[in-house]
mmCIF file of C-alpha atoms in Angstrom:
data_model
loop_
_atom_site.group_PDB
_atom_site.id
_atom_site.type_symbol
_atom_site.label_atom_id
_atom_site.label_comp_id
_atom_site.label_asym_id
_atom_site.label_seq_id
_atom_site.Cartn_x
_atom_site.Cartn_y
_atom_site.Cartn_z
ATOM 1 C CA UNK A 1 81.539 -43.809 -95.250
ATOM 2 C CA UNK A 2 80.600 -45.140 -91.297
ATOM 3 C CA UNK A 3 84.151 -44.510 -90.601
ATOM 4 C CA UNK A 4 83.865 -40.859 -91.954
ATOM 5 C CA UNK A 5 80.508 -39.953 -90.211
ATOM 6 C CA UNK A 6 82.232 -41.620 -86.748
ATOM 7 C CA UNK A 7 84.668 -39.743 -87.244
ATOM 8 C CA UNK A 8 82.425 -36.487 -87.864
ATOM 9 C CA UNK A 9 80.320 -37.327 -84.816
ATOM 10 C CA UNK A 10 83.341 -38.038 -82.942
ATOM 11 C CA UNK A 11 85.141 -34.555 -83.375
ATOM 12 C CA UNK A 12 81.860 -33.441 -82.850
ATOM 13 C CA UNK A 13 81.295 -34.118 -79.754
ATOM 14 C CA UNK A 14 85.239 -33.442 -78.479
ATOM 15 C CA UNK A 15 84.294 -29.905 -80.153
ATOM 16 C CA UNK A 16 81.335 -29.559 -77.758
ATOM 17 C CA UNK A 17 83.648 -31.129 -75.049
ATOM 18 C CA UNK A 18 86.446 -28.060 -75.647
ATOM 19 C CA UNK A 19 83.711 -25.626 -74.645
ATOM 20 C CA UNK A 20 84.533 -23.441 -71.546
ATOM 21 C CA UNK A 21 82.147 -22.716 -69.226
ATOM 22 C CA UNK A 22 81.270 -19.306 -70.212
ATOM 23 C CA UNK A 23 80.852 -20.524 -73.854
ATOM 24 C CA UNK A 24 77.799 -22.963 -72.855
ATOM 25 C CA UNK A 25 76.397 -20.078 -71.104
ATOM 26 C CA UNK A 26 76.707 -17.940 -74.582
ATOM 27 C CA UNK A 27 74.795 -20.583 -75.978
ATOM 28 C CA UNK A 28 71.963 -20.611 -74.030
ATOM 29 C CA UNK A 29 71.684 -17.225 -73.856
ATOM 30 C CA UNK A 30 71.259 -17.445 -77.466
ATOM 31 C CA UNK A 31 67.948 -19.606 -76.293
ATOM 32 C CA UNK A 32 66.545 -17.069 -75.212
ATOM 33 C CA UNK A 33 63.556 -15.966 -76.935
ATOM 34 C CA UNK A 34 62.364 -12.128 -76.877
ATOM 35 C CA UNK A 35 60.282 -11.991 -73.710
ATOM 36 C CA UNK A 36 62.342 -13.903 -71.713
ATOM 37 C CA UNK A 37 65.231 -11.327 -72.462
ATOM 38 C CA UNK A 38 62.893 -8.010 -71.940
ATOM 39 C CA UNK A 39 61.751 -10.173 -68.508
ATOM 40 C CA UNK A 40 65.386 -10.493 -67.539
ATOM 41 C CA UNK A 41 65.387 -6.668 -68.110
ATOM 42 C CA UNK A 42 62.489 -5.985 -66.193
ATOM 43 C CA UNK A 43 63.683 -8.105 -63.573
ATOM 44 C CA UNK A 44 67.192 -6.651 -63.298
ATOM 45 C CA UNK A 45 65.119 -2.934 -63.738
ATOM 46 C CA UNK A 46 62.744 -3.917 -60.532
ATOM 47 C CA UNK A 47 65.034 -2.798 -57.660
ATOM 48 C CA UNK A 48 65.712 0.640 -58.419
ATOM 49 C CA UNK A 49 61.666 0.839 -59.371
ATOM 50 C CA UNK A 50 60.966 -0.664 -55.395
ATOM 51 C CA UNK A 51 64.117 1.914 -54.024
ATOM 52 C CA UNK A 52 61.773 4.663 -55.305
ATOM 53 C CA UNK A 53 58.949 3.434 -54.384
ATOM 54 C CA UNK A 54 60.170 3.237 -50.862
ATOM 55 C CA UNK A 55 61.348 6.964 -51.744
ATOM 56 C CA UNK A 56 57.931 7.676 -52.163
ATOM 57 C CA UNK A 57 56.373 5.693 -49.513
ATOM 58 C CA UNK A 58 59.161 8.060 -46.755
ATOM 59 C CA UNK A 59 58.532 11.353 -48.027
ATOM 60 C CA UNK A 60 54.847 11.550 -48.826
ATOM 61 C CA UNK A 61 53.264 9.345 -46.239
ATOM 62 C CA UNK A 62 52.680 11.457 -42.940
ATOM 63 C CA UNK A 63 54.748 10.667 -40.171
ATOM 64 C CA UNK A 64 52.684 9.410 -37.265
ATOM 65 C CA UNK A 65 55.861 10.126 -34.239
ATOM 66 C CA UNK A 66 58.258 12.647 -34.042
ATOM 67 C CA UNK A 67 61.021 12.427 -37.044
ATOM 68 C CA UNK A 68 64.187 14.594 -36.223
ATOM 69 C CA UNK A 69 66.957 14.682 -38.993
ATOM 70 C CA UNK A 70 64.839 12.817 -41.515
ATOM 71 C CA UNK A 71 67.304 13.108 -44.817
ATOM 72 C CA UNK A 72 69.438 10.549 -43.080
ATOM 73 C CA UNK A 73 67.675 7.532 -43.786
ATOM 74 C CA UNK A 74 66.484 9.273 -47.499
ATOM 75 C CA UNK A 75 70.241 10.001 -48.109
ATOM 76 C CA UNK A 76 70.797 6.003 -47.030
ATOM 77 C CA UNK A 77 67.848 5.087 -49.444
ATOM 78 C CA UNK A 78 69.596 7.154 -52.399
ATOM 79 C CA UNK A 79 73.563 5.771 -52.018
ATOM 80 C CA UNK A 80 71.510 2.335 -52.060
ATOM 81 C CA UNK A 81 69.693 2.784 -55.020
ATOM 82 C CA UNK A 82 73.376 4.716 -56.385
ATOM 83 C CA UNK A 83 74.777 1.665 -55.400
ATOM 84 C CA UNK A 84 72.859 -0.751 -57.832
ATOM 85 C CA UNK A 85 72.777 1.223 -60.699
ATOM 86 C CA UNK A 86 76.596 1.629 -60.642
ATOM 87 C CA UNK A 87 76.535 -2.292 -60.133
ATOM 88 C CA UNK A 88 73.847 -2.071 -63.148
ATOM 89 C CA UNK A 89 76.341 -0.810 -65.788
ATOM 90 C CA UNK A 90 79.106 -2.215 -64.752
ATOM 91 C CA UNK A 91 77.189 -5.862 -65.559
ATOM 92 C CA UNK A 92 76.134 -4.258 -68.714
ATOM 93 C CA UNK A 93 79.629 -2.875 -70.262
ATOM 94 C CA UNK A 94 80.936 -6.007 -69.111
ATOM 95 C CA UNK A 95 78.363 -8.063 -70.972
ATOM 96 C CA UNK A 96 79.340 -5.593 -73.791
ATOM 97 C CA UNK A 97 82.552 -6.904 -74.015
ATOM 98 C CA UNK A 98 81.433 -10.766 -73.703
ATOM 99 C CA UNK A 99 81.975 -11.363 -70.417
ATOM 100 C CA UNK A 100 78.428 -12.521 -69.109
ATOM 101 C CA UNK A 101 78.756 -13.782 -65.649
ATOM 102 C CA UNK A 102 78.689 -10.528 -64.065
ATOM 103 C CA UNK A 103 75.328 -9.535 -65.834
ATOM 104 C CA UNK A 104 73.971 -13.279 -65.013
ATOM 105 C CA UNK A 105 74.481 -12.387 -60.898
ATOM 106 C CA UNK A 106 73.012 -9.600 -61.238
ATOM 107 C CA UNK A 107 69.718 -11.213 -62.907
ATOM 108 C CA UNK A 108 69.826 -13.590 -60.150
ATOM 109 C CA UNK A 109 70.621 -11.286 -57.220
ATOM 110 C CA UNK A 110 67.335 -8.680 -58.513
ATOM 111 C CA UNK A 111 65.136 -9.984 -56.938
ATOM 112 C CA UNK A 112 66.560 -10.307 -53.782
ATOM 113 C CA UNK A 113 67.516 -6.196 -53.511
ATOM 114 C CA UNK A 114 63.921 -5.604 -54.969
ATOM 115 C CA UNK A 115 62.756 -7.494 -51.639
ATOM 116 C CA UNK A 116 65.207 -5.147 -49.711
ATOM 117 C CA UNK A 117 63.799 -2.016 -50.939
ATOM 118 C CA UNK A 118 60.321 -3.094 -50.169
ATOM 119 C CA UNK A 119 60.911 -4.677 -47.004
ATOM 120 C CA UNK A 120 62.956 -1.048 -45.635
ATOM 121 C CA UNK A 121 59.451 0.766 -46.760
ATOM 122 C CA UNK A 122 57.184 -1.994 -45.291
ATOM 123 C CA UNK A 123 59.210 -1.691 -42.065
ATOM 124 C CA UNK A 124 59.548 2.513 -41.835
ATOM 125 C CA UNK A 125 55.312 2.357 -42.793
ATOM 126 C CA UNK A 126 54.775 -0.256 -39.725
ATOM 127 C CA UNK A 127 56.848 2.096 -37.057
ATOM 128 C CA UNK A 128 57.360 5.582 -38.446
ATOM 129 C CA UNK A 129 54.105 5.888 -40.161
ATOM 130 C CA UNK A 130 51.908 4.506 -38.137
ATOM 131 C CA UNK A 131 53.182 2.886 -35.084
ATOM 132 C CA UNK A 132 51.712 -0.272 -35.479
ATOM 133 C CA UNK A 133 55.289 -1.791 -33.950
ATOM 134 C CA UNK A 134 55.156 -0.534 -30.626
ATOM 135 C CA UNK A 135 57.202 2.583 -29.778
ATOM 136 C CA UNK A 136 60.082 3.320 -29.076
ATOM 137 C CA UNK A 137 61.011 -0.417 -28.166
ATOM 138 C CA UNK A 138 61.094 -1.096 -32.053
ATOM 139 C CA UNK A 139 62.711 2.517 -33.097
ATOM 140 C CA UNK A 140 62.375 3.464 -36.982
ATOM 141 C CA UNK A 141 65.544 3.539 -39.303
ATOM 142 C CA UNK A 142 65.642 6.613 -39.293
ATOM 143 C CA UNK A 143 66.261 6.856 -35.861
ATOM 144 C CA UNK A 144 68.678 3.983 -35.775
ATOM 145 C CA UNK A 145 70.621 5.545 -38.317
ATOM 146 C CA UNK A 146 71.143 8.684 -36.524
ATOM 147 C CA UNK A 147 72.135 7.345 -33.709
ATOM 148 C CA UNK A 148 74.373 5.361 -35.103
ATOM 149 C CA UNK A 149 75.953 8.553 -36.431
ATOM 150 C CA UNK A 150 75.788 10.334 -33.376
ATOM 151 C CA UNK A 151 77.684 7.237 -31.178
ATOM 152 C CA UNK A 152 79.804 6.484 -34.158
ATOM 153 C CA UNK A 153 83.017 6.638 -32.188
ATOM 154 C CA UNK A 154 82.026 4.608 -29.186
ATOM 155 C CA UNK A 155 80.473 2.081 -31.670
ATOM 156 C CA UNK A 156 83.675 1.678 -33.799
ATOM 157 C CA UNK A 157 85.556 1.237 -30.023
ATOM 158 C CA UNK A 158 82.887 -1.257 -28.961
ATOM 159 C CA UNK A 159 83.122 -3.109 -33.057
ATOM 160 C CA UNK A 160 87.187 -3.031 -32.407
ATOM 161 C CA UNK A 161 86.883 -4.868 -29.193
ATOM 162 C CA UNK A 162 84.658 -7.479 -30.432
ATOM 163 C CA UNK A 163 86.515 -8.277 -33.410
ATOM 164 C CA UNK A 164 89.333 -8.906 -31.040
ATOM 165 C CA UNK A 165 87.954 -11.283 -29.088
ATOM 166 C CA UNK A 166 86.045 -12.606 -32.171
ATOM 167 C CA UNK A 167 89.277 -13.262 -33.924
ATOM 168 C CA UNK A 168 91.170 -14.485 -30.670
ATOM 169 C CA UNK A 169 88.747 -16.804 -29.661
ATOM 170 C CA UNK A 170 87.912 -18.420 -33.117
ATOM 171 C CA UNK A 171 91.272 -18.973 -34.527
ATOM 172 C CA UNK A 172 92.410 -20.759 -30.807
ATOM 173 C CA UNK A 173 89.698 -22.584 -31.271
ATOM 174 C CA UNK A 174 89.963 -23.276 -34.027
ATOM 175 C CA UNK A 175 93.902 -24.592 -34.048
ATOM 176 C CA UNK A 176 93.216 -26.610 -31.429
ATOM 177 C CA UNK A 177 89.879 -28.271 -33.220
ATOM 178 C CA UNK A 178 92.768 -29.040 -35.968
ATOM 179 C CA UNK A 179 94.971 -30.712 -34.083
ATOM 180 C CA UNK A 180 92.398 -32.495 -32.041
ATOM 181 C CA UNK A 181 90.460 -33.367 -35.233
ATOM 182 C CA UNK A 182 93.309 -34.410 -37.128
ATOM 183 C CA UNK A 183 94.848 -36.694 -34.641
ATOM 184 C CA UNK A 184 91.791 -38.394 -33.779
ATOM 185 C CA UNK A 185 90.747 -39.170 -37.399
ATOM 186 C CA UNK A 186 93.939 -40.758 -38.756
ATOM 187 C CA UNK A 187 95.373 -42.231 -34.937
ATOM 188 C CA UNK A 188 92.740 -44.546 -33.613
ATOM 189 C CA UNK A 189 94.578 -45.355 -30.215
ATOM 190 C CA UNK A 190 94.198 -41.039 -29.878
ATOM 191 C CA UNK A 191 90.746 -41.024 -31.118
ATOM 192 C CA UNK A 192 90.194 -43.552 -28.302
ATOM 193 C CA UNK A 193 90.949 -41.475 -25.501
ATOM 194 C CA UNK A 194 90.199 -37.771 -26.897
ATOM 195 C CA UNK A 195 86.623 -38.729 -28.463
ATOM 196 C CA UNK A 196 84.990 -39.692 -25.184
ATOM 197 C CA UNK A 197 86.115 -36.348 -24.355
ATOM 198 C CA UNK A 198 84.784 -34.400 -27.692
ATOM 199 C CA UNK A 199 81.157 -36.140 -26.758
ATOM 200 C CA UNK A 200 80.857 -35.471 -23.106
ATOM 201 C CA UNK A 201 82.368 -31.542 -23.605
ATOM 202 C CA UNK A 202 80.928 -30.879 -26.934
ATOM 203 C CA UNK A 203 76.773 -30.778 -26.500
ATOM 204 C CA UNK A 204 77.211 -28.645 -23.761
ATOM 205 C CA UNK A 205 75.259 -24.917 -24.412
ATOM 206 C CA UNK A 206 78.143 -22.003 -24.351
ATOM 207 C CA UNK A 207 76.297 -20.270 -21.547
ATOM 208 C CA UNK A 208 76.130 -23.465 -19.385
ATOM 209 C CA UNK A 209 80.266 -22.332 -19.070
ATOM 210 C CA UNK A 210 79.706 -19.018 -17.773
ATOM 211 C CA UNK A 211 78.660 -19.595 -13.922
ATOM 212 C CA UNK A 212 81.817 -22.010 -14.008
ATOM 213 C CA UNK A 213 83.926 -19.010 -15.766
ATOM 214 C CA UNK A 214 83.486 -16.700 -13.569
ATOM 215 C CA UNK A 215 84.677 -18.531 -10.541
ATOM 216 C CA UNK A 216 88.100 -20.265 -12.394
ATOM 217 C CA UNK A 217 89.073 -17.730 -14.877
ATOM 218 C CA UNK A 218 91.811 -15.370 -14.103
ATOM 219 C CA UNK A 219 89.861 -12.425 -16.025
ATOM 220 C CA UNK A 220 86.931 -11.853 -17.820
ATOM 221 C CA UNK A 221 88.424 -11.482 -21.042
ATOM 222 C CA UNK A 222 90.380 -14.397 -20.984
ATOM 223 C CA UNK A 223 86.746 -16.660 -19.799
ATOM 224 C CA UNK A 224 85.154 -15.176 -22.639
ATOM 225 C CA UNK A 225 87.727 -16.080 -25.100
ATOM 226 C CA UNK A 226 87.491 -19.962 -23.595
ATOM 227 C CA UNK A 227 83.813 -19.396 -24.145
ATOM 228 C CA UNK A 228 83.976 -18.822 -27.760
ATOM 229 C CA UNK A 229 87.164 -21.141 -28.737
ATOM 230 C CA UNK A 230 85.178 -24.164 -26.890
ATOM 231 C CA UNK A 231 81.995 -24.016 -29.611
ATOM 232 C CA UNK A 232 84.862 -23.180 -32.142
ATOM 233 C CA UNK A 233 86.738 -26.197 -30.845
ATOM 234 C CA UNK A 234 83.796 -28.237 -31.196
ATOM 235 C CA UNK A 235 82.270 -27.466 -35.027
ATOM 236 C CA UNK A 236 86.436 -27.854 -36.361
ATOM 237 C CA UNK A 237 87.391 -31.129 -34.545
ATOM 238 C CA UNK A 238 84.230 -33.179 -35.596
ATOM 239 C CA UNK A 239 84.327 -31.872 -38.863
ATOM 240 C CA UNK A 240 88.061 -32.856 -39.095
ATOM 241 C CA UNK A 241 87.841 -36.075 -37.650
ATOM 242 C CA UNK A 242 84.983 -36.875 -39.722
ATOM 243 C CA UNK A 243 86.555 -35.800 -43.228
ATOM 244 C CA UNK A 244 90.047 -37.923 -42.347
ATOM 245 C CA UNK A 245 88.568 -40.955 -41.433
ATOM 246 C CA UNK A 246 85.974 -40.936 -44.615
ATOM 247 C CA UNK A 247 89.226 -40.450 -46.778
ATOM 248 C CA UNK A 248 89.618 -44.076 -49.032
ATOM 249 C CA UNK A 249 91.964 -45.995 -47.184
ATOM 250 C CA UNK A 250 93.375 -47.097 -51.119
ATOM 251 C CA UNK A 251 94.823 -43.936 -50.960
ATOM 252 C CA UNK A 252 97.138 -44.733 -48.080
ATOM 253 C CA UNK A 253 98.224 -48.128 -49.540
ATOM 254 C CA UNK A 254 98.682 -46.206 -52.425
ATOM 255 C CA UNK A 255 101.286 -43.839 -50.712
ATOM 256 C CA UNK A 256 102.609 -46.356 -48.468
ATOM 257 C CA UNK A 257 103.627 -48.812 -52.050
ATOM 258 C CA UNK A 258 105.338 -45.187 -53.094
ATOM 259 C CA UNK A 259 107.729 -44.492 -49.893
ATOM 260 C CA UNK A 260 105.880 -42.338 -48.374
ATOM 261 C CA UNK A 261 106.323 -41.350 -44.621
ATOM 262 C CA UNK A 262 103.505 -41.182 -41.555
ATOM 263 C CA UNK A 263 104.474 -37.227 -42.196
ATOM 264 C CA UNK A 264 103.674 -37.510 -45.586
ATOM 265 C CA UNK A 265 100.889 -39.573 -45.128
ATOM 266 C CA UNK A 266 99.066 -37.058 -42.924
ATOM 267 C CA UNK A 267 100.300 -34.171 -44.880
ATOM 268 C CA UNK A 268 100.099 -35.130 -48.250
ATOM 269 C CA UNK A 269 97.087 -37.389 -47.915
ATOM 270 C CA UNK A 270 94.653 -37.155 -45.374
ATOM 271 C CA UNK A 271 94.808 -33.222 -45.032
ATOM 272 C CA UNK A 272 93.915 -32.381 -48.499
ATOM 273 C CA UNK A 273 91.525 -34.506 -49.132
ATOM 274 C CA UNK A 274 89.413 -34.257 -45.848
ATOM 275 C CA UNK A 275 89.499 -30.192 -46.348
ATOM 276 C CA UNK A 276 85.891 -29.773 -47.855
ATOM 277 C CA UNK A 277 84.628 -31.068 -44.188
ATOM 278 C CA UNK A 278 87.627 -29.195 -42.455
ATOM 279 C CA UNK A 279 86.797 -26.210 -44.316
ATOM 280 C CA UNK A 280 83.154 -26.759 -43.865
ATOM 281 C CA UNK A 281 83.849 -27.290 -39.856
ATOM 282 C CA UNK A 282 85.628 -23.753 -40.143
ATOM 283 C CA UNK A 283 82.233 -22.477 -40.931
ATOM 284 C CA UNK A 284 80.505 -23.636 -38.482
ATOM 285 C CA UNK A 285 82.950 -22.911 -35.724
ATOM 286 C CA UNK A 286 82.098 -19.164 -37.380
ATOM 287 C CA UNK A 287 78.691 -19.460 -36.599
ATOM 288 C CA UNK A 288 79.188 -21.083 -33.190
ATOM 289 C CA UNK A 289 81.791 -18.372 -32.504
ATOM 290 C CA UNK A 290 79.182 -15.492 -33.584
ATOM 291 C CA UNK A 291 76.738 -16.557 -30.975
ATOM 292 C CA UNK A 292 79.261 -17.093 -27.947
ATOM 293 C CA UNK A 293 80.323 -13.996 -28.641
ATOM 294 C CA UNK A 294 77.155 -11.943 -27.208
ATOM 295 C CA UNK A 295 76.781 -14.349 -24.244
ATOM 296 C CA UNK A 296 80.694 -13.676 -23.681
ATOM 297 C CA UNK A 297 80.614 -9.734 -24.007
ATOM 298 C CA UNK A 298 77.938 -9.875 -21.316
ATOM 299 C CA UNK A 299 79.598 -11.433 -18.591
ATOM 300 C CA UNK A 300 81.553 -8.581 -17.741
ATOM 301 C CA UNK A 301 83.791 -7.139 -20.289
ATOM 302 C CA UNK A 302 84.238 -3.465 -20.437
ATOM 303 C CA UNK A 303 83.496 -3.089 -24.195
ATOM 304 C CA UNK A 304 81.795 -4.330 -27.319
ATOM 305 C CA UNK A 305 78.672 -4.860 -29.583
ATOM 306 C CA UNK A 306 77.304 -7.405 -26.936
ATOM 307 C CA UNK A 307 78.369 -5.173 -23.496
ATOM 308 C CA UNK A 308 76.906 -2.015 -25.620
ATOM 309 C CA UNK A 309 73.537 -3.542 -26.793
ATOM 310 C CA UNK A 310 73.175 -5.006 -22.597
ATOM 311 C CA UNK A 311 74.008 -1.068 -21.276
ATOM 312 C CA UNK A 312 71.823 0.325 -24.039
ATOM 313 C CA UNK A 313 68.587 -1.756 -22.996
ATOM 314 C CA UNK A 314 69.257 -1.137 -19.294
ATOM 315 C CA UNK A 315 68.831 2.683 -20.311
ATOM 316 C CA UNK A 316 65.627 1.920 -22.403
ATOM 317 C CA UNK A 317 67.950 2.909 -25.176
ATOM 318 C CA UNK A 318 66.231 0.997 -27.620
ATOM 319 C CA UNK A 319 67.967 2.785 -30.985
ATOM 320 C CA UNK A 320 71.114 2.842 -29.330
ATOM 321 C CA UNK A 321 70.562 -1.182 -29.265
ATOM 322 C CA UNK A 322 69.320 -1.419 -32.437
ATOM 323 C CA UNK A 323 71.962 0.230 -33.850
ATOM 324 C CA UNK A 324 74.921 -2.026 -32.393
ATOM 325 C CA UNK A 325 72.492 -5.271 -33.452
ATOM 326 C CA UNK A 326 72.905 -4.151 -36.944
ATOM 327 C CA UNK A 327 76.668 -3.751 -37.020
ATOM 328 C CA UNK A 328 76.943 -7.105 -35.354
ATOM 329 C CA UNK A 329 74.952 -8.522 -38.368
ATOM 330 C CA UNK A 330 77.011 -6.434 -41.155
ATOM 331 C CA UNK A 331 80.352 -7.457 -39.175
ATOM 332 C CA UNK A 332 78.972 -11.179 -39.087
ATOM 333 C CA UNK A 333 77.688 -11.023 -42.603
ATOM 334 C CA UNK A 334 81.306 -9.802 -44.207
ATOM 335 C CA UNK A 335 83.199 -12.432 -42.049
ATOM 336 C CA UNK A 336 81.276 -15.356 -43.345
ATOM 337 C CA UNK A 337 82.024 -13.678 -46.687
ATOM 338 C CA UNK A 338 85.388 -13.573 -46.304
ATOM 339 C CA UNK A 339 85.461 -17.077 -45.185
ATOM 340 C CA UNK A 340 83.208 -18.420 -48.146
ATOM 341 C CA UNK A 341 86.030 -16.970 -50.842
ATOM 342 C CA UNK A 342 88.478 -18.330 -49.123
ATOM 343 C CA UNK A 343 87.330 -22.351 -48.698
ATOM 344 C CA UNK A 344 86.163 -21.177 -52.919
ATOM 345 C CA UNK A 345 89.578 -20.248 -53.890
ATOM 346 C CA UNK A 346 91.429 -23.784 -51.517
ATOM 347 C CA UNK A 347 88.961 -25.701 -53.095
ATOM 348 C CA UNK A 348 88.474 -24.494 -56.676
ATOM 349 C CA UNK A 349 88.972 -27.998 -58.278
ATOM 350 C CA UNK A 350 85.519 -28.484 -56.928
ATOM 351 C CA UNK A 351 83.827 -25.288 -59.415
ATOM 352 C CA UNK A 352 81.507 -27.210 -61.628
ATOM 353 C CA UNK A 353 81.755 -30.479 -59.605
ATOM 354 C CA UNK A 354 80.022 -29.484 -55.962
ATOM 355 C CA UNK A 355 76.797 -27.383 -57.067
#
């Protein structure tokens, strides 16, 4: 009879065990007693209510400045609100048909659009409405927007150059950060000569370069590109370095007992398991490479966001400025997206492990 109930508890457990992911979820959803599922509603309900109360807050609060073309930002308001609903039933028929981790994002991302919504009214009522951020150095959205529209075409010039030297700049940097960083974390007699090197260079501020830049470079362009691969440089060879030389050196002897080769070795070995830190250097050398960037663009290249932002505040163009400072945080925003699905997708094996 113990034998039988062992075995009873035993299949038990490898039943629980066999569950996937998205069945455990199932299961506490089941939890869930009636007013925390009509909260989850309200919750996931709250953003359009706060998109139409910023609706509200546009068109029947008087306007305390001149307002030219105002449907613009009411359109923008509208294609956002648009926006989540279509998201909204989407998450819904696919909770319909069992698959709940779409509607589970959305319950967790709510409450950040409902924020959105009411900070875009709290911001048109402090400068449109009443002027209580001084005018016009801190233009509405309104006015941002249509100005936006208006310079559309030098704007998409000025985002095309800056994604070229974005792009140039962080992926030189960032194959020399590899090689640097690799060598130096699994050859100590390199790591003896190049590190000195990585922690005199890499402190240094980006704009610290620029005086120096100006004088050596051959062009502009190419000094700004140095300026942005150099912080890129930077963020990927420490990271590497670091993530090679914190790999378990039973690994190696491991390898080494099998016939492998120093290719192999470094390959096979030390690459794949120091890529969380490589991958997580890669990010950085983003962020590093997103702030070089404006210092670089304003040393004297003939377009992009940075250049167009310095001419537009040396014409008091404060929307025109405004306007390029928001691409440069949407263009920013999607490449650090980009970036995040790709270290999710090289390092899957981690989903459920790293939280």
């Amino acid at each position: 009879m113990k034998e039988n109930n062992s075995e009873k508890n035993l299949s038990g457990t490898g039943d629980l065990g066999s569950l996937s992911r998205q069945q455990l979820k199932e299961l506490e959803a089941r939890e869930k007693n009636g007013f925390q599922k009509a909260l989850d509603w309200i919750i996931m309900i709250l953003p359009v209510i706060c998109g139409i109360i910023s609706i509200l807050e546009y068109k029947f609060i008087p306007d305390g400045i001149t307002n030219r073309n105002p449907q613009t930002y009411l359109g923008a308001l509208i294609v956002l609100i648009a926006a989540y609903i279509i998201y909204f039933l989407v998450a819904w028929i696919k909770k319909m048909r069992g698959n709940l981790p779409c509607i589970e994002k959305l319950r967790y991302r709510a409450p950040l659009f409902s924020a959105l919504f009411l900070l875009l009214g709290g911001y048109d009522y402090l400068t449109l409405k009443t002027g209580i951020l001084t005018q016009p150095f801190v233009p509405c959205l309104n006015a941002v927007l249509n100005i936006a529209w208006e310079d559309k075409a030098y704007l998409i010039n000025c985002t095309l150059h800056t994604l070229r030297l974005l792009l140039l700049g962080y992926f030189s940097g960032v194959i020399v950060g590899l090689i640097t960083g690799i060598a130096c974390g699994y050859f100590e007699k390199v790591r003896y000569w190049i590190n000195p090197i990585i922690k005199f260079l890499g402190p240094i501020p980006t704009p610290t370069w620029i005086p120096i830049i100006m004088v050596v470079a051959s062009s502009l362009f190419k000094g700004a590109i140095f300026v942005i691969a150099l912080g890129s440089w930077f963020a990927v060879t420490v990271a590497s370095m670091t993530g090679i030389s914190n790999v378990d050196k039973s690994y190696f002897e491991a390898a080494r007992t099998l016939g492998a080769s120093q290719r192999q070795l470094v390959f096979n070995v030390a690459i794949p398991h120091a890529m969380p830190s490589i991958l997580q250097g890669c990010t950085q050398a983003m962020s590093s490479a997103c702030v070089a960037i404006t210092v670089a663009e304003m040393m004297g290249v003939k377009a992009g966001l940075g250049w167009y932002m310095n001419w537009a505040k040396s014409w008091a163009a404060y929307d025109k400025m405004f306007a390029a400072l928001f691409v440069i945080c949407i263009i920013f925003t999607v490449v650090t997206k980009v970036l995040d699905l790709i270290k999710r997708r090289l390092l899957r094996w981690q989903n459920g492990v790293v939280k």
